Short mmCIF file of C-alpha atoms in Angstrom, two decimals:
data_model
loop_
_atom_site.label_atom_id
_atom_site.label_comp_id
_atom_site.label_asym_id
_atom_site.label_seq_id
_atom_site.Cartn_x
_atom_site.Cartn_y
_atom_site.Cartn_z
CA MET A 3 -0.09 0.47 -0.22
CA TYR A 4 1.33 3.48 -0.98
CA VAL A 5 0.64 5.20 2.99
CA ALA A 6 1.21 8.69 3.95
CA ASP A 7 4.01 9.90 6.06
CA SER A 8 0.93 11.67 8.46
CA ARG A 9 4.32 14.91 9.59
CA ALA A 10 2.64 15.84 6.04
CA GLY A 11 0.64 18.33 5.22
CA THR A 12 -1.85 18.55 3.01
CA PRO A 13 -1.82 16.37 -0.44
CA ASP A 14 -1.30 19.81 -1.81
CA SER A 15 0.85 21.99 0.35
CA PRO A 16 4.07 22.96 -0.72
CA ALA A 17 7.78 21.98 0.47
CA PRO A 18 8.77 24.44 3.52
CA ALA A 19 10.91 27.02 2.29
CA SER A 20 13.45 26.04 4.58
CA ALA A 21 13.85 22.36 2.45
CA PRO A 22 18.06 21.98 2.09
CA ALA A 23 18.83 23.46 -1.56
CA SER A 24 21.54 20.34 -2.00
CA ALA A 25 20.46 18.08 -5.23
CA GLU A 26 20.88 15.37 -2.59
CA GLY A 27 18.55 16.71 -0.15
CA ALA A 28 16.05 18.31 -2.79
CA ALA A 29 15.59 14.58 -4.29
CA ARG A 30 15.29 12.97 -1.53
CA PRO A 31 11.17 15.13 -0.06
CA ARG A 32 10.77 15.05 -4.40
CA ALA A 33 10.42 11.07 -4.03
CA GLY A 34 9.13 10.45 -0.62
CA ARG A 35 6.64 13.40 -1.63
CA ARG A 36 5.82 10.20 -4.46
CA ARG A 37 6.11 7.25 -2.75
CA ALA A 38 3.13 9.86 -0.23
CA ALA A 39 -0.15 8.89 -1.99
CA VAL A 40 -2.59 8.17 0.23
CA ALA A 41 -3.46 10.09 2.78
CA PRO A 42 -4.55 8.66 6.43
CA THR A 43 -8.27 9.74 5.95
CA VAL A 44 -8.04 7.52 3.23
CA LEU A 45 -6.52 4.54 5.14
CA ALA A 46 -8.48 4.86 7.68
CA LEU A 47 -11.60 5.13 5.95
CA GLY A 48 -10.87 1.83 4.36
CA THR A 49 -10.32 0.17 7.66
CA VAL A 50 -13.96 0.85 7.57
CA SER A 51 -14.93 -0.60 4.67
CA LEU A 52 -12.90 -3.84 4.86
CA ILE A 53 -15.10 -4.20 8.65
CA THR A 54 -18.81 -3.08 6.79
CA ASP A 55 -17.95 -4.71 3.67
CA VAL A 56 -17.21 -8.06 5.91
CA SER A 57 -20.58 -7.58 7.52
CA SER A 58 -22.39 -6.63 4.64
CA GLU A 59 -20.89 -9.28 2.64
CA MET A 60 -22.14 -12.19 4.81
CA VAL A 61 -25.53 -11.55 3.70
CA THR A 62 -24.80 -10.26 0.46
CA ALA A 63 -23.56 -13.75 -0.11
CA VAL A 64 -25.93 -16.03 2.10
CA LEU A 65 -29.46 -13.60 0.66
CA PRO A 66 -29.84 -15.46 -2.83
CA LEU A 67 -30.14 -19.00 -1.56
CA TYR A 68 -32.06 -17.80 1.46
CA LEU A 69 -34.85 -15.57 -0.77
CA VAL A 70 -34.53 -18.50 -4.11
CA THR A 71 -34.45 -21.60 -1.55
CA GLY A 72 -35.24 -20.74 1.48
CA LEU A 73 -37.90 -18.37 1.46
CA GLY A 74 -39.33 -20.42 -2.62
CA LEU A 75 -39.43 -16.49 -3.85
CA SER A 76 -39.30 -16.28 -7.69
CA PRO A 77 -37.05 -15.27 -9.91
CA LEU A 78 -38.89 -12.09 -9.84
CA GLY A 79 -39.52 -11.89 -7.09
CA PHE A 80 -36.17 -11.94 -6.15
CA GLY A 81 -34.93 -9.71 -9.42
CA LEU A 82 -37.66 -6.74 -6.47
CA LEU A 83 -35.41 -7.67 -3.48
CA ASP A 84 -31.52 -7.31 -5.45
CA GLY A 85 -33.44 -4.27 -6.83
CA ILE A 86 -34.29 -2.79 -4.11
CA TYR A 87 -30.71 -3.42 -2.88
CA ASN A 88 -28.54 -2.02 -5.03
CA GLY A 89 -30.22 0.25 -5.69
CA PHE A 90 -33.18 2.07 -3.58
CA SER A 91 -29.90 3.84 -1.96
CA ALA A 92 -30.32 5.72 -4.92
CA LEU A 93 -32.96 8.11 -3.80
CA VAL A 94 -30.91 9.00 -0.68
CA ARG A 95 -27.30 9.25 -2.12
CA LEU A 96 -28.07 13.08 -3.20
CA ALA A 97 -29.25 14.09 0.60
CA GLY A 98 -26.23 12.52 2.05
CA GLY A 99 -24.23 14.66 -0.20
CA HIS A 100 -25.81 18.18 0.07
CA LEU A 101 -26.23 16.55 4.09
CA ALA A 102 -22.70 16.87 3.93
CA ASP A 103 -21.54 19.22 1.67
CA ARG A 104 -24.01 22.17 3.94
CA GLY A 105 -22.01 20.85 6.70
CA GLY A 106 -18.63 22.26 5.80
CA GLY A 107 -17.08 19.38 7.66
CA ARG A 108 -20.14 17.16 8.32
CA HIS A 109 -18.72 14.61 6.11
CA LYS A 110 -17.58 11.45 8.45
CA TRP A 111 -20.70 11.84 10.88
CA VAL A 112 -23.71 11.60 7.94
CA ALA A 113 -21.16 8.82 6.92
CA GLY A 114 -21.73 7.63 10.25
CA ALA A 115 -24.71 7.82 10.89
CA GLY A 116 -25.53 5.77 7.21
CA TYR A 117 -23.31 3.38 8.33
CA ALA A 118 -25.62 2.80 11.82
CA LEU A 119 -28.47 3.04 10.08
CA SER A 120 -27.27 -0.63 7.79
CA ALA A 121 -25.44 -1.98 11.12
CA ALA A 122 -29.24 -1.79 12.84
CA CYS A 123 -30.55 -3.53 9.98
CA LYS A 124 -29.13 -6.64 10.06
CA PRO A 125 -30.24 -8.80 12.62
CA LEU A 126 -34.01 -7.39 12.26
CA LEU A 127 -33.25 -10.28 8.76
CA LEU A 128 -34.12 -13.32 11.89
CA LEU A 129 -37.54 -11.66 11.66
CA ALA A 130 -38.34 -11.10 8.40
CA HIS A 131 -40.13 -14.76 6.05
CA THR A 132 -42.30 -13.01 3.98
CA LEU A 133 -41.15 -10.85 0.87
CA THR A 134 -42.54 -7.38 2.38
CA PRO A 135 -40.96 -6.85 5.54
CA ILE A 136 -37.53 -8.27 4.20
CA GLY A 137 -37.79 -5.86 1.29
CA LEU A 138 -38.84 -2.80 3.59
CA ILE A 139 -35.57 -3.49 5.77
CA LEU A 140 -33.74 -4.18 2.58
CA ALA A 141 -35.05 -0.88 1.65
CA ALA A 142 -33.64 0.46 4.61
CA ASP A 143 -29.85 -1.30 5.04
CA ARG A 144 -29.50 0.60 1.26
CA THR A 145 -30.99 4.09 2.52
CA GLY A 146 -28.07 3.44 5.07
CA LYS A 147 -25.56 3.35 1.71
CA GLY A 148 -27.40 6.27 0.20
CA LEU A 149 -25.98 8.12 3.80
CA ARG A 150 -22.87 7.10 3.34
CA THR A 151 -21.04 6.99 -0.29
CA ALA A 152 -20.81 10.00 -1.08
CA PRO A 153 -20.14 12.16 1.73
CA ARG A 154 -17.14 8.37 2.26
CA ASP A 155 -16.20 9.36 -1.51
CA ALA A 156 -16.01 13.26 -0.68
CA LEU A 157 -13.47 13.02 1.96
CA ILE A 158 -10.84 10.60 -0.25
CA SER A 159 -11.18 13.12 -2.99
CA LEU A 160 -10.47 16.12 -0.87
CA SER A 161 -7.43 13.95 1.00
CA SER A 162 -6.16 13.78 -2.26
CA THR A 163 -4.29 15.13 -5.01
CA SER A 164 -5.94 15.72 -9.04
CA ARG A 165 -2.80 13.51 -10.08
CA THR A 166 -3.70 10.37 -7.82
CA ARG A 167 -7.21 10.20 -6.99
CA GLY A 168 -6.95 7.10 -8.95
CA ARG A 169 -4.24 5.30 -6.98
CA ALA A 170 -5.88 6.70 -3.02
CA PHE A 171 -9.16 5.41 -4.90
CA GLY A 172 -7.78 2.13 -5.65
CA VAL A 173 -6.44 1.65 -2.22
CA HIS A 174 -9.37 2.19 -0.73
CA ARG A 175 -11.73 -0.19 -2.61
CA ALA A 176 -8.44 -2.84 -2.28
CA MET A 177 -9.33 -3.03 1.13
CA ASP A 178 -12.85 -2.44 0.91
CA THR A 179 -12.79 -5.41 -1.11
CA ALA A 180 -10.57 -6.98 1.18
CA GLY A 181 -13.79 -6.75 3.82
CA ALA A 182 -15.50 -8.33 0.87
CA LEU A 183 -13.41 -11.02 0.74
CA PHE A 184 -13.49 -12.08 3.95
CA GLY A 185 -17.43 -11.81 4.44
CA PRO A 186 -18.08 -14.83 2.36
CA LEU A 187 -15.98 -17.09 3.16
CA VAL A 188 -17.10 -16.20 7.13
CA ALA A 189 -20.60 -16.98 5.39
CA PHE A 190 -19.70 -20.52 4.55
CA LEU A 191 -18.14 -22.02 8.04
CA ILE A 192 -20.85 -20.09 9.70
CA LEU A 193 -23.23 -21.47 7.90
CA ARG A 194 -20.87 -24.91 7.91
CA ALA A 195 -20.88 -24.64 12.52
CA THR A 196 -23.86 -24.50 12.59
CA VAL A 197 -27.48 -25.43 12.85
CA ASP A 198 -29.39 -22.30 12.55
CA GLY A 199 -27.25 -21.00 9.88
CA TYR A 200 -29.41 -18.43 8.24
CA ASP A 201 -29.64 -17.14 11.91
CA ALA A 202 -26.52 -17.62 12.91
CA VAL A 203 -24.93 -15.32 9.43
CA PHE A 204 -27.32 -12.87 9.86
CA MET A 205 -26.32 -11.95 14.14
CA VAL A 206 -22.52 -11.64 13.09
CA SER A 207 -23.21 -10.21 10.83
CA PHE A 208 -24.69 -7.42 13.22
CA CYS A 209 -21.74 -7.39 15.68
CA VAL A 210 -18.92 -7.47 12.72
CA ALA A 211 -21.37 -3.89 11.78
CA VAL A 212 -21.45 -2.32 15.17
CA ALA A 213 -17.08 -2.76 15.05
CA GLY A 214 -17.11 -1.04 12.29
CA VAL A 215 -19.14 2.10 13.03
CA LEU A 216 -16.70 2.64 16.71
CA VAL A 217 -13.50 2.70 14.13
CA LEU A 218 -15.20 5.41 12.37
CA VAL A 219 -16.04 7.16 15.24
CA LEU A 220 -12.37 6.70 16.54
CA PHE A 221 -10.44 7.31 14.11
CA VAL A 222 -11.62 8.98 10.98
CA PRO A 223 -10.72 12.86 10.89
CA GLY A 224 -13.63 14.92 11.93
CA GLY A 225 -13.14 18.10 9.98
CA SER A 226 -12.38 18.80 6.37
CA THR A 227 -10.18 17.38 4.96
CA ARG A 228 -9.99 20.49 2.19
CA PRO A 229 -6.92 22.51 1.85
CA PRO A 230 -7.28 25.81 3.57
CA ALA A 231 -7.46 28.73 0.80
CA THR A 232 -5.15 31.66 0.13
CA THR A 233 -6.28 34.83 -0.03
CA ASP A 234 -3.78 36.38 -2.64
CA THR A 235 -6.37 34.53 -5.10
CA PRO A 236 -9.75 34.12 -3.62
CA ARG A 237 -12.42 33.28 -5.64
CA PRO A 238 -16.13 32.91 -4.92
CA ALA A 239 -17.12 29.31 -4.35
CA PRO A 240 -20.71 28.31 -5.26
CA ARG A 241 -23.15 28.26 -2.29
CA PRO A 242 -24.16 24.43 -1.14
CA THR A 243 -27.42 23.95 -2.17
CA LEU A 244 -29.63 21.05 -3.31
CA ARG A 245 -29.75 23.88 -7.08
CA ALA A 246 -26.20 23.96 -6.66
CA ALA A 247 -25.68 20.43 -6.70
CA LEU A 248 -28.35 19.84 -9.57
CA ALA A 249 -26.54 22.60 -11.70
CA LEU A 250 -23.06 20.74 -11.65
CA LEU A 251 -24.70 18.92 -14.54
CA ARG A 252 -23.69 22.50 -16.67
CA ARG A 253 -20.29 20.79 -16.64
CA PRO A 254 -19.63 18.74 -19.47
CA ALA A 255 -17.54 16.56 -18.13
CA LEU A 256 -19.83 15.69 -15.43
CA ARG A 257 -22.62 15.64 -17.33
CA ARG A 258 -21.15 13.03 -20.03
CA LEU A 259 -20.02 10.75 -17.04
CA THR A 260 -23.19 10.30 -15.27
CA VAL A 261 -25.12 9.77 -18.50
CA CYS A 262 -22.21 6.85 -19.03
CA ALA A 263 -22.91 5.53 -15.95
CA LEU A 264 -26.70 5.50 -15.96
CA LEU A 265 -26.77 3.85 -19.88
CA LEU A 266 -23.74 1.21 -18.99
CA GLY A 267 -25.60 1.13 -15.79
CA LEU A 268 -29.05 -0.80 -17.24
CA ALA A 269 -27.13 -3.62 -18.36
CA THR A 270 -25.23 -4.52 -15.80
CA VAL A 271 -26.06 -7.68 -14.51
CA SER A 272 -26.23 -7.84 -10.93
CA ASP A 273 -23.86 -9.96 -9.29
CA SER A 274 -26.47 -12.58 -7.96
CA PHE A 275 -27.62 -12.75 -10.91
CA VAL A 276 -23.71 -13.27 -12.39
CA TYR A 277 -23.86 -15.77 -9.14
CA LEU A 278 -27.03 -17.58 -9.70
CA LEU A 279 -25.92 -18.18 -13.41
CA LEU A 280 -22.92 -19.59 -13.51
CA GLN A 281 -24.32 -22.44 -9.97
CA ARG A 282 -26.87 -23.33 -12.19
CA ARG A 283 -24.99 -24.30 -14.68
CA LEU A 284 -22.01 -25.82 -13.30
CA GLY A 285 -24.13 -27.00 -11.41
CA VAL A 286 -22.58 -25.66 -8.01
CA PRO A 287 -23.57 -26.98 -4.60
CA ASP A 288 -25.78 -24.60 -2.36
CA ARG A 289 -23.79 -25.63 0.59
CA TRP A 290 -20.60 -24.08 -1.73
CA PHE A 291 -22.45 -21.15 -3.72
CA ALA A 292 -22.00 -18.65 -0.55
CA LEU A 293 -18.32 -19.22 -2.11
CA LEU A 294 -18.99 -17.31 -5.47
CA PRO A 295 -18.28 -13.75 -4.28
CA LEU A 296 -14.72 -14.98 -3.68
CA GLY A 297 -13.35 -14.83 -6.79
CA THR A 298 -15.06 -11.42 -7.63
CA ALA A 299 -13.48 -10.16 -4.08
CA ALA A 300 -9.49 -11.50 -4.86
CA ALA A 301 -9.07 -10.20 -8.49
CA PHE A 302 -11.16 -6.63 -7.02
CA LEU A 303 -8.03 -6.33 -4.77
CA LEU A 304 -5.70 -7.51 -6.66
CA LEU A 305 -6.23 -5.39 -9.55
CA ALA A 306 -8.14 -2.29 -7.53
CA VAL A 307 -4.28 -0.51 -7.05
CA PRO A 308 -3.51 -1.29 -10.70
CA LEU A 309 -5.97 -0.14 -12.60
CA GLY A 310 -6.41 2.84 -9.94
CA ARG A 311 -3.08 3.85 -11.03
CA LEU A 312 -3.33 2.81 -14.52
CA ALA A 313 -6.00 5.46 -14.57
CA ASP A 314 -3.88 8.38 -13.17
CA ARG A 315 -1.81 7.61 -16.39
CA VAL A 316 -3.00 6.82 -19.77
CA GLY A 317 -7.35 8.65 -18.39
CA ARG A 318 -9.89 6.87 -16.14
CA TRP A 319 -12.65 6.75 -18.81
CA ARG A 320 -10.22 4.74 -20.90
CA VAL A 321 -9.90 2.30 -18.16
CA PHE A 322 -13.20 3.32 -17.12
CA LEU A 323 -15.14 0.93 -21.25
CA ALA A 324 -12.34 -1.21 -20.61
CA GLY A 325 -13.96 -2.32 -17.03
CA HIS A 326 -16.95 -2.62 -19.02
CA GLY A 327 -15.27 -4.61 -22.12
CA ALA A 328 -14.00 -7.33 -19.14
CA LEU A 329 -18.16 -7.54 -17.97
CA LEU A 330 -19.10 -7.77 -21.30
CA LEU A 331 -17.28 -10.64 -22.20
CA THR A 332 -18.27 -12.00 -18.25
CA TYR A 333 -20.88 -12.21 -20.18
CA GLY A 334 -20.43 -13.77 -23.07
CA LEU A 335 -18.43 -16.96 -21.23
CA LEU A 336 -21.82 -17.47 -19.27
CA LEU A 337 -23.67 -18.36 -23.02
CA SER A 338 -20.97 -19.94 -24.53
CA SER A 339 -20.82 -23.68 -24.82
CA TRP A 340 -17.87 -24.17 -22.89
CA HIS A 341 -18.03 -25.93 -19.98
CA GLY A 342 -14.21 -26.87 -19.36
CA THR A 343 -12.31 -26.27 -15.38
CA ALA A 344 -11.14 -22.70 -15.97
CA LEU A 345 -14.68 -21.06 -17.17
CA PRO A 346 -15.27 -20.32 -13.71
CA TYR A 347 -12.39 -18.83 -12.50
CA ALA A 348 -11.94 -17.19 -15.51
CA VAL A 349 -15.46 -15.37 -15.34
CA LEU A 350 -14.82 -14.61 -11.20
CA VAL A 351 -11.86 -13.25 -12.50
CA LEU A 352 -13.44 -10.50 -15.26
CA HIS A 353 -16.15 -9.99 -13.17
CA GLY A 354 -13.86 -8.78 -10.19
CA GLY A 355 -11.91 -7.21 -12.87
CA PHE A 356 -14.81 -5.02 -13.97
CA TYR A 357 -15.53 -3.42 -11.01
CA ALA A 358 -11.64 -2.34 -10.16
CA ALA A 359 -11.38 -0.60 -13.18
CA THR A 360 -14.48 1.41 -13.18
CA ASP A 361 -15.40 1.66 -8.83
CA GLY A 362 -13.51 4.20 -7.56
CA VAL A 363 -12.09 4.66 -11.38
CA LEU A 364 -15.17 6.64 -11.92
CA MET A 365 -15.23 8.44 -8.31
CA ALA A 366 -11.75 9.40 -9.53
CA ALA A 367 -12.98 11.25 -12.87
CA ALA A 368 -15.99 12.85 -11.22
CA SER A 369 -14.12 14.50 -9.19
CA ASP A 370 -12.27 16.39 -11.26
CA SER A 371 -15.18 17.96 -12.39
CA VAL A 372 -16.78 18.94 -9.17
CA PRO A 373 -15.90 21.57 -7.36
CA ASP A 374 -14.65 20.64 -3.43
CA GLU A 375 -17.17 22.80 -1.37
CA LEU A 376 -20.35 20.83 -3.41
CA ARG A 377 -17.96 17.27 -3.29
CA SER A 378 -20.13 15.66 -1.76
CA SER A 379 -23.24 15.88 -3.85
CA GLY A 380 -21.20 16.26 -7.63
CA LEU A 381 -20.01 11.95 -6.51
CA ALA A 382 -23.84 11.32 -5.54
CA LEU A 383 -25.06 12.77 -8.58
CA VAL A 384 -22.54 10.10 -10.95
CA GLN A 385 -23.30 7.24 -8.18
CA THR A 386 -27.75 8.74 -8.56
CA GLY A 387 -27.49 7.80 -11.80
CA GLN A 388 -26.17 4.69 -11.79
CA ALA A 389 -28.03 3.32 -9.14
CA LEU A 390 -31.67 4.17 -10.45
CA ALA A 391 -30.33 2.20 -13.74
CA ARG A 392 -28.94 -0.46 -11.68
CA PHE A 393 -32.31 -0.61 -10.18
CA VAL A 394 -33.83 -1.15 -13.16
CA CYS A 395 -31.14 -3.50 -14.63
CA SER A 396 -32.34 -5.56 -12.16
CA ILE A 397 -36.21 -5.67 -11.50
CA GLY A 398 -36.11 -5.76 -15.61
CA PHE A 399 -33.58 -9.32 -16.02
CA GLY A 400 -35.85 -10.72 -13.20
CA ALA A 401 -39.26 -10.61 -15.16
CA ALA A 402 -37.07 -11.86 -17.95
CA TRP A 403 -35.45 -14.65 -16.64
CA THR A 404 -39.10 -15.80 -15.48
CA ALA A 405 -40.54 -14.66 -18.78
CA TRP A 406 -37.83 -16.91 -20.61
CA GLY A 407 -35.72 -17.92 -18.92
CA GLY A 408 -31.90 -17.29 -17.70
CA ARG A 409 -29.96 -17.59 -20.78
CA THR A 410 -32.08 -15.55 -23.09
CA ALA A 411 -32.27 -12.58 -20.17
CA LEU A 412 -28.71 -13.33 -19.91
CA THR A 413 -28.46 -12.44 -23.97
CA ALA A 414 -30.24 -9.54 -23.87
CA SER A 415 -28.52 -7.28 -20.93
CA ALA A 416 -24.96 -8.67 -23.46
CA VAL A 417 -26.44 -7.40 -26.73
CA ALA A 418 -27.21 -4.24 -24.70
CA LEU A 419 -24.01 -2.78 -22.70
CA ALA A 420 -22.37 -3.53 -25.89
CA VAL A 421 -25.09 -1.21 -28.07
CA CYS A 422 -24.40 1.35 -24.76
CA ALA A 423 -20.55 0.80 -25.19
CA LEU A 424 -20.21 1.54 -28.56
CA PHE A 425 -22.76 5.04 -27.61
CA SER A 426 -21.05 6.28 -24.87
CA LEU A 427 -17.86 5.81 -26.60
CA GLY A 428 -18.95 9.04 -28.60
CA LEU A 429 -19.50 10.65 -25.25
CA ARG A 430 -16.09 11.12 -23.82
CA PRO A 431 -16.06 14.01 -21.64
CA PRO A 432 -13.34 16.87 -22.81
CA ARG A 433 -9.30 16.19 -21.11
CA PRO A 434 -9.27 18.84 -17.98
CA PRO A 435 -6.89 21.40 -17.58
CA ARG A 436 -3.18 18.99 -17.00
CA SER A 437 -3.45 20.16 -13.23
CA GLU A 438 -6.78 19.40 -12.33
CA GLY A 439 -5.73 15.27 -13.71
CA LEU A 440 -7.15 13.24 -16.04
CA ALA A 441 -11.10 12.11 -17.29
#
């Protein structure tokens, strides 16, 4: 990992005037600054995300099987719940971003409220056994995710420079994905060791989520991470209102990124459906189902930092679209007639590569087009478009699977993804000035 020196100031702060004048002395600080690319705030937030993802992925790993096999939901019913789980947060992301921006330093506390709400929902799954209460609990859980995501990503962005944001988001997503790697493994071990396995998974998940909230409260800085304003080049700052946030879409780069995220999200099949398709294709026993997300998480973990660094060098837009190319290959493998032993490994590696090339990279690209004062709101705009699109995709895919079968539904999704990717090639955002980073 690229750990920042905690003695350093803000990422954009200049070198002190008393630095040694010799060539050797000057070279050392420069080399140190190149390596000090990730601020302590990023590492603290990464730790929170790691712990929280252990909790959430424990539930996510067993939820498809619990709902479809345990409770007997149809693919359409599961698609509705999965759409709620992945897309309901879109309804509150703008509110979370706006609350964080209005406070001038509330990013931590708005994010903390979101983490706490999601944690409180975990034990409630023990009491729900029908579609309506499960849907309400998942909606509340995703409300918490919607509140926390934009403020958390704003903290990462504001504590990084424009030239290192891809790397910073890559490090955070790698730590986040380490939790996603351990979560399904813990769920698998609990299911193997207990009689009432699902109940035990939900309760352990709650305890782990509480630990994540405590780490956030104790170790993440509470104040704003943005650099102090200078007095020699004053500029009017946009007032953090909802109208000002929506006005950010007038910026061509941010508008095009939002449109592309929305279009590509309409053809992004939910992880749960990918795992269900892979299980049925290979005949994976139910007891091994919870291990399938490990392949995606492992690939994401290994590729997040390298692809983040690559995005900083060659352009975030290129890496973002290449990630959707990896997703298209994933669909192709699931639709192919290949039955080799390497098939599940290839599918899961490509699936993890898709997330490594798109998740943090998209936020790094959007950060370049949003002022500090509206950073949470601007990132929430992009996240909202993407989440709404994936909500629609989950419901549509579940309905198509129920009506025509999983293979036909996936074929339609693959065609839609190819069309949206080709259209997105023509919407390439204008490249910002070199000093502002790469789009």
